[in-house]
XYZ file of C-alpha atoms in Angstrom:
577
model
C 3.241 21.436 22.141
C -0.524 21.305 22.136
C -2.393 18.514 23.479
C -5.316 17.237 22.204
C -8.373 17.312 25.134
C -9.704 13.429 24.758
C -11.589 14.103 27.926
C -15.120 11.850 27.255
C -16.475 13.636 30.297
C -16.295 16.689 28.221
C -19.719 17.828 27.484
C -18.873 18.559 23.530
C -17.241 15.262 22.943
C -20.281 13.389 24.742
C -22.912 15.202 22.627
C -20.950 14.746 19.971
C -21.170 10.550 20.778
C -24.286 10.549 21.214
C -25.343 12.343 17.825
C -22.771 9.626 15.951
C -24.371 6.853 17.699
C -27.973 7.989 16.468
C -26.992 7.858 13.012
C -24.764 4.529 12.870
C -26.678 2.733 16.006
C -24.963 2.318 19.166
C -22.728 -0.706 17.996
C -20.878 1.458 15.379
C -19.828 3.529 17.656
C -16.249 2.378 19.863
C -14.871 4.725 22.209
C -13.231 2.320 24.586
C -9.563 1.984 24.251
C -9.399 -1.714 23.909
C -12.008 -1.421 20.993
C -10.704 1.558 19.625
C -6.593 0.176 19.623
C -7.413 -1.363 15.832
C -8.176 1.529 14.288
C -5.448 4.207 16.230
C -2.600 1.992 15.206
C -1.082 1.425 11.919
C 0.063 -2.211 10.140
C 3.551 -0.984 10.621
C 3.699 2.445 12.027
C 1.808 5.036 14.203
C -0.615 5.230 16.895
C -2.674 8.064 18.914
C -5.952 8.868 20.601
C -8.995 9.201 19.577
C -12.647 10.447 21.005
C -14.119 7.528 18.505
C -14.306 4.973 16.103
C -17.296 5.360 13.506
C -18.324 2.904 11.021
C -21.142 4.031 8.782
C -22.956 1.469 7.162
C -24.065 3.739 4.173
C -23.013 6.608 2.428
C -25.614 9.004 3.665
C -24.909 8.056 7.276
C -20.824 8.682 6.236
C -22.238 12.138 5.242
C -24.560 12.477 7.979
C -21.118 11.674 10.218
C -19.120 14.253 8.713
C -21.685 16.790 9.074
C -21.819 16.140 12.794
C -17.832 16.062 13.207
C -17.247 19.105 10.978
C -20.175 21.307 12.841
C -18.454 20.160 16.337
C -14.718 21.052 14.996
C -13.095 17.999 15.584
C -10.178 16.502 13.231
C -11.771 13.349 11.063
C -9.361 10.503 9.715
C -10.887 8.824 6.900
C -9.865 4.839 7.144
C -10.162 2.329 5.279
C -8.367 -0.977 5.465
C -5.897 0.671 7.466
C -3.159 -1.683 5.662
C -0.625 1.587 4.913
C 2.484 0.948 6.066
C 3.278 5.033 7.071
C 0.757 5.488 9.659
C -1.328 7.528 7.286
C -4.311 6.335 8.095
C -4.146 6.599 11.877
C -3.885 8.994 14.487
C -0.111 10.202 15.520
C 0.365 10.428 19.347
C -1.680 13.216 21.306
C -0.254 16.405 20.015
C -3.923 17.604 18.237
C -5.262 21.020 19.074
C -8.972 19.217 18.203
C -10.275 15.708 19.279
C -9.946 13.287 16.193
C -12.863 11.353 15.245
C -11.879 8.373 12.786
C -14.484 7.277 10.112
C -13.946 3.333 9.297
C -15.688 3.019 5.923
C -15.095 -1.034 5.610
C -18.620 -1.737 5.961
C -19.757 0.246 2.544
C -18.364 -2.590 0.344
C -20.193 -2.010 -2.652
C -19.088 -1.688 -6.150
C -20.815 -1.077 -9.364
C -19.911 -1.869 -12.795
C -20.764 0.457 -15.564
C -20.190 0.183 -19.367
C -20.377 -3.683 -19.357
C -17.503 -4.037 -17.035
C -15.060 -1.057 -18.342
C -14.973 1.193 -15.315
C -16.184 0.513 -12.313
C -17.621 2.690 -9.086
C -16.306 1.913 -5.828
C -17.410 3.072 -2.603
C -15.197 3.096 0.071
C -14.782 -0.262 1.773
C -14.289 -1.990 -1.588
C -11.173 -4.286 -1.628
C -8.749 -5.104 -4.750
C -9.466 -8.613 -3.901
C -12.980 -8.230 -3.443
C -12.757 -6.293 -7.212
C -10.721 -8.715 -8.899
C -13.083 -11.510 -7.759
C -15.877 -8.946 -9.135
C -13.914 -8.544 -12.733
C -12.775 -12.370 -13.079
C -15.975 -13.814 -14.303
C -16.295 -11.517 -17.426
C -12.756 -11.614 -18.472
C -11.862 -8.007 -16.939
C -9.035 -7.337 -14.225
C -8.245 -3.951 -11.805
C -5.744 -1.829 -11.805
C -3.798 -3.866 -9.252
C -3.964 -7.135 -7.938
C -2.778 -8.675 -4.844
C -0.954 -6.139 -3.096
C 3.046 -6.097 -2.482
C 3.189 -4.979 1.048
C -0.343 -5.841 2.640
C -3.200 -7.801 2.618
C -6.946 -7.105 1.804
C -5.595 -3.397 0.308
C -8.704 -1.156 -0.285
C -9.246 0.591 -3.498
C -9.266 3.890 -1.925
C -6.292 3.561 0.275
C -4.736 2.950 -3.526
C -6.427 5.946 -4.707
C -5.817 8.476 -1.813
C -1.859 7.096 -2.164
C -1.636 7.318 -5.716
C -0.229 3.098 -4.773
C 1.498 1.911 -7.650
C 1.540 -2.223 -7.132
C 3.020 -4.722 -9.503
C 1.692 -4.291 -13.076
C 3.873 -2.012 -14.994
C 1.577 -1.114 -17.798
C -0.989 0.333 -15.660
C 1.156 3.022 -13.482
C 0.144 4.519 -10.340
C -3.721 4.273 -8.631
C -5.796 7.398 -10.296
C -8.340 8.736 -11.287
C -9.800 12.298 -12.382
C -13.506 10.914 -11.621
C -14.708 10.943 -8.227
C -17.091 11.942 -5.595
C -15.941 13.432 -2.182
C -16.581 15.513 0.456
C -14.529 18.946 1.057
C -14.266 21.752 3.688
C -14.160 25.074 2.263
C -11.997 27.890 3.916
C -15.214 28.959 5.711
C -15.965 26.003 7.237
C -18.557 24.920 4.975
C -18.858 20.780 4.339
C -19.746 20.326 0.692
C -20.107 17.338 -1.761
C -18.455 17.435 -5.074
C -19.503 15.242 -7.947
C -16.863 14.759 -9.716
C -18.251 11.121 -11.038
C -18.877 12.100 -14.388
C -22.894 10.801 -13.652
C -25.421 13.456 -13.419
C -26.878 12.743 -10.099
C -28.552 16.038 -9.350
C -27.414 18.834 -6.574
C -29.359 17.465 -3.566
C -26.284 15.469 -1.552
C -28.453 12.857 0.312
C -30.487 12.334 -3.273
C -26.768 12.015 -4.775
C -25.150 9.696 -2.101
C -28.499 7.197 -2.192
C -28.281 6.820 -5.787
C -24.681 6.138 -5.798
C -25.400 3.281 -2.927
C -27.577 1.752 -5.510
C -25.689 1.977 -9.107
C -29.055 4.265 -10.235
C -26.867 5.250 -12.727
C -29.248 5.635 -16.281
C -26.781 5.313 -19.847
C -27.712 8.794 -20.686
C -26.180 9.584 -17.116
C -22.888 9.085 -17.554
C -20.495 11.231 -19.457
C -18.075 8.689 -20.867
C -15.526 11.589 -21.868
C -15.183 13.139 -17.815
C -11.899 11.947 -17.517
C -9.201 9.300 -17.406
C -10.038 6.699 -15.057
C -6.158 5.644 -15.320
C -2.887 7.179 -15.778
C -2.921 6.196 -19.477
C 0.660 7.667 -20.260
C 2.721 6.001 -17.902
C 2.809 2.738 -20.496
C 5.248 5.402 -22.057
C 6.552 6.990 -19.577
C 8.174 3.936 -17.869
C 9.963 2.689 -20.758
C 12.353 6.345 -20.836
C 15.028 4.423 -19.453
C 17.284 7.313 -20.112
C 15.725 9.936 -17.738
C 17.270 11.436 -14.825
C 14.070 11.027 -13.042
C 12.128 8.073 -11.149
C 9.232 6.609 -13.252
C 6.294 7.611 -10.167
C 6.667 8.669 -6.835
C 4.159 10.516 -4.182
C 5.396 13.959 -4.626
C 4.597 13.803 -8.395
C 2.173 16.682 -8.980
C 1.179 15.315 -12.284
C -0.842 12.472 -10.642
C -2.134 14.263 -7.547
C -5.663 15.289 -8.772
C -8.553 15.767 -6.147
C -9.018 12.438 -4.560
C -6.227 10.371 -6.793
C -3.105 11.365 -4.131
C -5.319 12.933 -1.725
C -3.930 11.379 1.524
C -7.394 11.829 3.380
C -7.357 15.359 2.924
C -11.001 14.767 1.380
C -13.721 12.882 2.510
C -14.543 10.181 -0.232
C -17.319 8.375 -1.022
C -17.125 6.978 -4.053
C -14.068 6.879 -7.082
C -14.809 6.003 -10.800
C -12.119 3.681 -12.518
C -11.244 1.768 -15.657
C -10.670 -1.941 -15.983
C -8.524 -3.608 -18.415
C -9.036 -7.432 -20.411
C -7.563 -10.036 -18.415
C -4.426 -11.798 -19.933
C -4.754 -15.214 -20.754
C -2.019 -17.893 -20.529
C 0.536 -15.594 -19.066
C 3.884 -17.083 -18.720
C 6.559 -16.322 -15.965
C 10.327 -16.715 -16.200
C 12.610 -16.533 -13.388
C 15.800 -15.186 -13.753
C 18.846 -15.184 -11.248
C 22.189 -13.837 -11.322
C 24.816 -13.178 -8.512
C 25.385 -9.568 -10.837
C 23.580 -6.355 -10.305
C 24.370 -4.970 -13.401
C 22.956 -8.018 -15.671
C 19.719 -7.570 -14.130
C 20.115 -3.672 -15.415
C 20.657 -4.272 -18.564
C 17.801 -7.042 -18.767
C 15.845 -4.301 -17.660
C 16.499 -1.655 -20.002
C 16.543 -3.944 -22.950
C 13.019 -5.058 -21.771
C 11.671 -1.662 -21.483
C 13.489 0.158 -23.813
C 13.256 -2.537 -27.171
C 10.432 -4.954 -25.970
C 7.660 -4.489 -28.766
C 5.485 -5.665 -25.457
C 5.375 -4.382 -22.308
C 5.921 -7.220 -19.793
C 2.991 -7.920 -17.392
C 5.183 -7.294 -14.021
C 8.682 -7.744 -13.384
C 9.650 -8.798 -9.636
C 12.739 -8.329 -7.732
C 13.442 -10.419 -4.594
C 17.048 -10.676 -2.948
C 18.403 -13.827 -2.111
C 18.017 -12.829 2.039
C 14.103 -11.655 1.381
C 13.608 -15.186 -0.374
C 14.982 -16.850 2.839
C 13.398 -14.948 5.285
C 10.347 -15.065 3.799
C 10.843 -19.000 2.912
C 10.570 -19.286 6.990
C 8.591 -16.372 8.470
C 6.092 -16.287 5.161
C 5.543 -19.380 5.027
C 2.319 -19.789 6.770
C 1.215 -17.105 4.712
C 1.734 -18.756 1.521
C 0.109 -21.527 2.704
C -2.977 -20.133 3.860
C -3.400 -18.506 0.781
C -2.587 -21.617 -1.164
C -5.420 -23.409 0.692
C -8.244 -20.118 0.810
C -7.373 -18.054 -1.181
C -7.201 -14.227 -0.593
C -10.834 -13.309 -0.206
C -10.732 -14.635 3.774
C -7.287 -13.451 4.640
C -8.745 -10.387 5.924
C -11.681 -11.808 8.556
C -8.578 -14.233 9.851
C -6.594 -11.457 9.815
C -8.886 -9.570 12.007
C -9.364 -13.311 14.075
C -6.010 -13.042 14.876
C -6.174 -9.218 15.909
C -8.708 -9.933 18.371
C -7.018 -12.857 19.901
C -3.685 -10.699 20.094
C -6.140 -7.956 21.796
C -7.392 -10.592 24.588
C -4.080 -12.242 25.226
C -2.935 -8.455 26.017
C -5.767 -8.104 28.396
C -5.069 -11.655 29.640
C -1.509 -10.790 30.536
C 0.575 -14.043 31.492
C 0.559 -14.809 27.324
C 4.238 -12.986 25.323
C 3.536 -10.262 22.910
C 3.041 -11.484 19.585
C 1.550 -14.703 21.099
C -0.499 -15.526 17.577
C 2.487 -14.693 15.761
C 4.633 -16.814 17.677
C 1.909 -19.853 17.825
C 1.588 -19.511 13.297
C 5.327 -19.530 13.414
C 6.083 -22.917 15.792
C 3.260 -23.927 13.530
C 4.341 -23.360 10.265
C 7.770 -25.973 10.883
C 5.444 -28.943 10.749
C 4.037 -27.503 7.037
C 5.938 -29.486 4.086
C 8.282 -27.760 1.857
C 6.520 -25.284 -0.385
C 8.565 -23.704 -2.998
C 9.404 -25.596 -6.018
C 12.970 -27.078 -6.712
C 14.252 -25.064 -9.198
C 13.308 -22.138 -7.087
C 15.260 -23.468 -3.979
C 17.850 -24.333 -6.535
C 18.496 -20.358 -7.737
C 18.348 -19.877 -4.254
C 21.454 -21.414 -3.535
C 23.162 -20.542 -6.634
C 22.282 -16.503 -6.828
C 21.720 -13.697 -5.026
C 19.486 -11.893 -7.088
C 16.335 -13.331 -8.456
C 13.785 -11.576 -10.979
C 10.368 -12.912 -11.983
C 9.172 -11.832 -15.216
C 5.864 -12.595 -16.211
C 4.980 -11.774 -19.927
C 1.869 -11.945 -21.722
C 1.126 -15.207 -23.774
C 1.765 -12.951 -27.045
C 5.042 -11.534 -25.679
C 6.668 -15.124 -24.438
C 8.347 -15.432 -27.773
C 9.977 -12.380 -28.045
C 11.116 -12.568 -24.066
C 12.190 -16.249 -24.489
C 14.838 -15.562 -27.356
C 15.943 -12.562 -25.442
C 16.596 -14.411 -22.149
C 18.348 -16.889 -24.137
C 20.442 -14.831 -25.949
C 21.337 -13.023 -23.285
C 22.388 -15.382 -20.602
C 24.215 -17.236 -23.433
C 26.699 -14.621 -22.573
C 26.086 -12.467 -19.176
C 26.484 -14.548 -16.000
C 23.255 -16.347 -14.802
C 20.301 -18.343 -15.821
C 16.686 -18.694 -16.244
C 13.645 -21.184 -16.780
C 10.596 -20.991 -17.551
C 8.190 -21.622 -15.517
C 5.275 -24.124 -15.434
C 1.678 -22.604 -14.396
C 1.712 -23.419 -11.338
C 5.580 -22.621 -10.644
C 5.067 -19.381 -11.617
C 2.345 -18.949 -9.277
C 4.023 -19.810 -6.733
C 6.895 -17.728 -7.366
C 5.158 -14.678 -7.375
C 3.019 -15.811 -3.906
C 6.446 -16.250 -2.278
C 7.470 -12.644 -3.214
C 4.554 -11.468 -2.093
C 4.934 -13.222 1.139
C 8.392 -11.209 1.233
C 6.155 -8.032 2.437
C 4.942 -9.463 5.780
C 8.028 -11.638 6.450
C 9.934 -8.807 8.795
C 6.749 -7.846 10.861
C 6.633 -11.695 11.576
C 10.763 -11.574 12.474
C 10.415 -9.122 14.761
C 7.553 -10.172 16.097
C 8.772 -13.554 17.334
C 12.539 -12.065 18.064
C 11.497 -9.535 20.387
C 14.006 -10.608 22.746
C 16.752 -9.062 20.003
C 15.003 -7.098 17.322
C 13.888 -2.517 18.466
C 11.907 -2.667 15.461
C 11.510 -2.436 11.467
C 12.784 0.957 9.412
C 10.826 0.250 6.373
C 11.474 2.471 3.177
C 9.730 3.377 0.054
C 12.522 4.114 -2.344
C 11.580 5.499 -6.277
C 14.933 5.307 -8.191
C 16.176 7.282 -10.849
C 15.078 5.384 -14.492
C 18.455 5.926 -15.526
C 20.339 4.646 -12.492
C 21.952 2.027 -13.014
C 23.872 1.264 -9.767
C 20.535 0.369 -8.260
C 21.719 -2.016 -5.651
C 22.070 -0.242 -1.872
C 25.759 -0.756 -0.348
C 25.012 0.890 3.008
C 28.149 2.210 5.432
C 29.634 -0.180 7.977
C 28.335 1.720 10.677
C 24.560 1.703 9.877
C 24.685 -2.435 8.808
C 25.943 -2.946 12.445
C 22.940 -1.714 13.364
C 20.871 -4.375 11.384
C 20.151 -7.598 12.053
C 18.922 -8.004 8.222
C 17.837 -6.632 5.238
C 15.378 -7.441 3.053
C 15.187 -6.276 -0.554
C 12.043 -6.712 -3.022
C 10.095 -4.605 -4.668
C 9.009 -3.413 -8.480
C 12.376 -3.674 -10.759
C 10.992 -2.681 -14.195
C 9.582 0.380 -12.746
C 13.146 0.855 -10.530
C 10.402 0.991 -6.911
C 12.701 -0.826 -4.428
C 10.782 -1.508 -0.769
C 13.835 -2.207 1.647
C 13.236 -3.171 5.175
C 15.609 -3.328 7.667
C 15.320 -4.864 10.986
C 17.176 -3.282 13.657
C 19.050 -4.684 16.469
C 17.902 -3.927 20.090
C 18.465 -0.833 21.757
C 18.998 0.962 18.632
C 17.088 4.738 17.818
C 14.904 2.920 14.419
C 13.821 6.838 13.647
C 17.686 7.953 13.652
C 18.865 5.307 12.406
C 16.237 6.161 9.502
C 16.922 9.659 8.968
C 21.118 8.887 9.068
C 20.255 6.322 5.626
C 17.430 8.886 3.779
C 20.873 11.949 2.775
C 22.488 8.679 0.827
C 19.419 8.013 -0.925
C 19.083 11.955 -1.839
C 22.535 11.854 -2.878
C 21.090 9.188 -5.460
C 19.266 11.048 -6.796
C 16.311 8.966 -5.192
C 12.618 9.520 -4.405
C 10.399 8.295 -1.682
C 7.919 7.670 -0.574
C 7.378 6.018 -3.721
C 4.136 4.516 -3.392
C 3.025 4.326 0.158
C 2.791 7.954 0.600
C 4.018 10.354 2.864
C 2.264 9.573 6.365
C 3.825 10.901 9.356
C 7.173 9.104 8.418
C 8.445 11.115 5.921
C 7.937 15.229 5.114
C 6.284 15.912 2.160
C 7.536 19.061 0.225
C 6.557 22.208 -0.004
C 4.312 21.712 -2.978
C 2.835 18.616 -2.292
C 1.778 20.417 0.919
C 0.528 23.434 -1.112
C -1.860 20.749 -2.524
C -3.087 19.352 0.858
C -3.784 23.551 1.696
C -5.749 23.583 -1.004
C -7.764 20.657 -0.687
C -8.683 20.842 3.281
C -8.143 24.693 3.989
C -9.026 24.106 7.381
C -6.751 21.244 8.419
C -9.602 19.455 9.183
C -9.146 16.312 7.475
C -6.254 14.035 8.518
C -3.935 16.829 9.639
C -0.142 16.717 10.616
C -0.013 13.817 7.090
C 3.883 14.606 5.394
C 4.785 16.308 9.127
C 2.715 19.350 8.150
C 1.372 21.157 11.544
C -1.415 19.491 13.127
C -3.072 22.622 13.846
C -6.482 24.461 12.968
C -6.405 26.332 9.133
C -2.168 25.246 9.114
C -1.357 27.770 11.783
C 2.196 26.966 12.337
C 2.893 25.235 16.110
C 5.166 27.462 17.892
C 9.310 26.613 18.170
C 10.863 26.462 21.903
């Protein structure tokens, strides 16, 4: 295997530092390992070297970047959040042919609202939250909201992994409109506008008036494209199809940037909005009986005159976990909101960073500190809650739109007047907090293992699209992989059949083998995944899906080795024994 040279001695890697460094500044620039360690590892997964860490500050100096890094040949990773969960977003170990420059966009926050509100433009460091907050004032909401499995989620990383979140009308992250760099098959660096707005041909001219929002009426072509996946409404509720309802290997939403993986270099992505329900209401539904929760399901989808707002799964051992290793996190965002989670987040990564260098401190020290802390919190999930708890194993929260609560009350009713189980409606703030507490669900395992290092390898996190017709949905795994886990935690998007399972495994246990002995009983399913996280460098992508990566970076210039492809120059294949 090839290694990649990371040598900063090297006279090429030091010219090429200094020429980033005169068009970000010298603080922009991180090259050190301790600096650079945020931005080579993943949330969950993955970490490699890296000649540097650049964070333009505009979208000219992004270009100006990715001029420099595509004239000296090295491998670019786009980043944004870096809140992926597959490693996508980072580098993988050292086995590059190229150094790997990564470009951290977080500091071109901007976003632009066009048509009173009805789309937006986002540029890359834009965050859902930061977009909701943006929308809520004039009634309008984004495609998602807060994430399921991260915090302070970028609208691109949503883009890029076609991300599909909690709102069932809405589908997948896409978009046919946006603006991006590309590498032709010569080499060439190019910028497509793909906005819809006539900007001109001149890319600096281009990239400056996006930056502003100099975008005139007659501009803007309001027929360029759909700035959603506006069939999937319809396509969900086929609860008779043999197929899952979106997954990341579905070519019909992999368009240019929407799916793109990094394989481009974006700058800015065009997208609808959608009027913000008012006085939604949520009911919460438990049963110790897999299939009642089926055929609630395709009742709901297949006869509802309504589509719900989201429907929420949470197992009974992912509500108690994350009762006590959430809990902090429900709490903080109880009392701030969601807007700051990401600068404490980032707190927090710094003081973890220090302590490391410090040395006498354990791993996971701030983890371990928010955790003691957290026992001397009150009690923060309602009653009834705690209640279904104890009485069921399966719990679904179903919120509805104020116009649909009718027709999902008598159904609930009339259903459970003869299926096991039970449900109530939820007051305002109940329902709030049911739906915080299944978010908190999503961190609760990286906080287990965090503070049970002493008995925990790791987490084997999967992505899991289910067949719309399936309904034996629940995972019985064999005796001989659930000694090998020290607990499971099931969640994830029920109307649309996405499932996120993670598993913690027991020390001294292979996480990666352990992985690849569950993924032929999930084929056997019938199954898909990734289903919304994408493909990283966890899971192989197929051979289309990497026919479309070819023939968006020809070079394998941008974010290669992404769905185990080869790492190497123009996808020359590495060489076996």
């Amino acid at each position: 295997m090839l290694k990649a040279a990371q040598d900063m001695s090297s006279t090429a890697g030091a010219q090429l530092v200094t020429e980033l460094r005169h068009i970000v500044g010298n603080h922009h620039v991180l090259t050190e390992d301790g600096a650079t360690l945020p931005y080579r590892r993943g949330f969950r997964f993955g970490e490699g070297r890296a000649l540097a860490v650049v964070m333009p500050g505009s979208l000219v100096e992004q270009w100006r970047v990715l001029q420099a890094c595509v004239k000296a040949g090295v491998i670019v990773i786009m980043q944004a959040a870096n809140t992926g969960l597959t490693g996508g977003s980072t580098p993988d170990g050292d086995t590059y042919d190229r150094d790997i420059v990564i470009v951290h966009s977080m500091r071109m926050r901007t976003i632009h609202l066009i048509g009173g509100g009805r789309q937006v433009v986002c540029l890359p460091g834009a965050t859902l939250d930061q977009l909701e907050g943006m929308l809520a004032p004039i009634g309008r909401e984004p495609h998602s909201v807060i994430g399921s499995s991260c915090i302070g989620a970028s609208v691109f990383g949503g883009v890029s992994n076609n991300s599909g979140g909690a709102l069932v009308r809405r589908g997948p992250a896409y978009t046919d409109m946006a603006l991006f760099a590309q590498v032709s098959d010569r080499g060439e660096l190019q910028l497509v506008n793909h906005l819809g707005i006539e900007l001109g041909s001149d890319p600096e001219a281009i990239l400056t008036q996006v930056e502003a929002g100099n975008f005139p009426d007659a501009s803007i072509n309001w027929n360029a494209g759909r700035g959603h996946d506006d069939d999937y409404a319809t396509h969900v509720r086929d609860v008779n199809a043999d197929t899952p309802a979106r997954y990341n290997a579905d070519l019909r939403r992999l368009h240019e940037g929407a799916g793109c993986a990094g394989k481009l270099g974006l700058f800015a992505v065009r997208l609808d909005t959608f009027e913000a329900e008012k006085n939604p209401v949520v009911f919460y539904i438990g049963t110790n009986k897999t299939d009642v929760l089926e055929d609630v399901r395709r009742h709901i989808l297949s006869s509802f005159k309504e589509l719900p707002i989201a429907g929420e799964y949470l197992h009974r051992d992912a509500f108690n976990i994350a009762e006590k290793y959430g809990k902090d996190t429900f709490v903080i965002i109880r009392m701030i909101g969601t807007r700051r989670l990401p600068a404490l987040f980032a707190m927090k990564n710094a003081f973890d960073r220090l302590a490391d260098r410090i040395g006498f401190l354990p791993r996971h020290f701030s983890d371990r500190f928010m955790q003691f802390m957290s026992h001397f919190f009150p009690r923060h999930l309602p009653a009834r809650m705690r209640d279904y708890r104890d009485r069921f194993e399966h719990h679904l929260m179903l919120k509805v739109s104020a116009s649909g609560a009718q027709e999902a009350r008598e159904f609930l009713k009339s259903h459970f007047a003869t299926h096991e189980g039970d449900f109530f409606e939820c007051t305002p703030d109940e329902g709030s907090k049911a739906f915080l507490h299944r978010f908190a669900a999503a961190g609760a395992a990286v906080r287990y293992r965090n503070v049970h290092t002493d008995t925990t390898e790791n987490i084997v996190a999967l992505d899991v699209a289910l067949r719309r017709n399936d309904q034996d949905w629940f995972e019985v795994l064999p005796k001989d992989i659930e000694d090998e886990i020290i607990v499971k935690l099931y969640y994830g998007h029920f109307l649309c059949h996405v499932m996120h399972q993670d598993y913690v495994v027991r020390k001294g246990y292979d996480c990666m083998a352990l992985e690849h002995r569950m993924l032929p009983g999930l084929d056997k399913r019938g199954a898909r995944y990734p289903a919304e996280h994408n493909f990283g460098h966890l899971y192989a992508a197929p051979d289309d899906v990497l026919a479309h990566y070819r023939q968006l970076d020809p070079c394998n210039c941008f974010n290669p080795g992404i769905g185990q492809a080869t790492k190497r120059r123009n996808w020359i294949a590495e060489s076996v024994g």
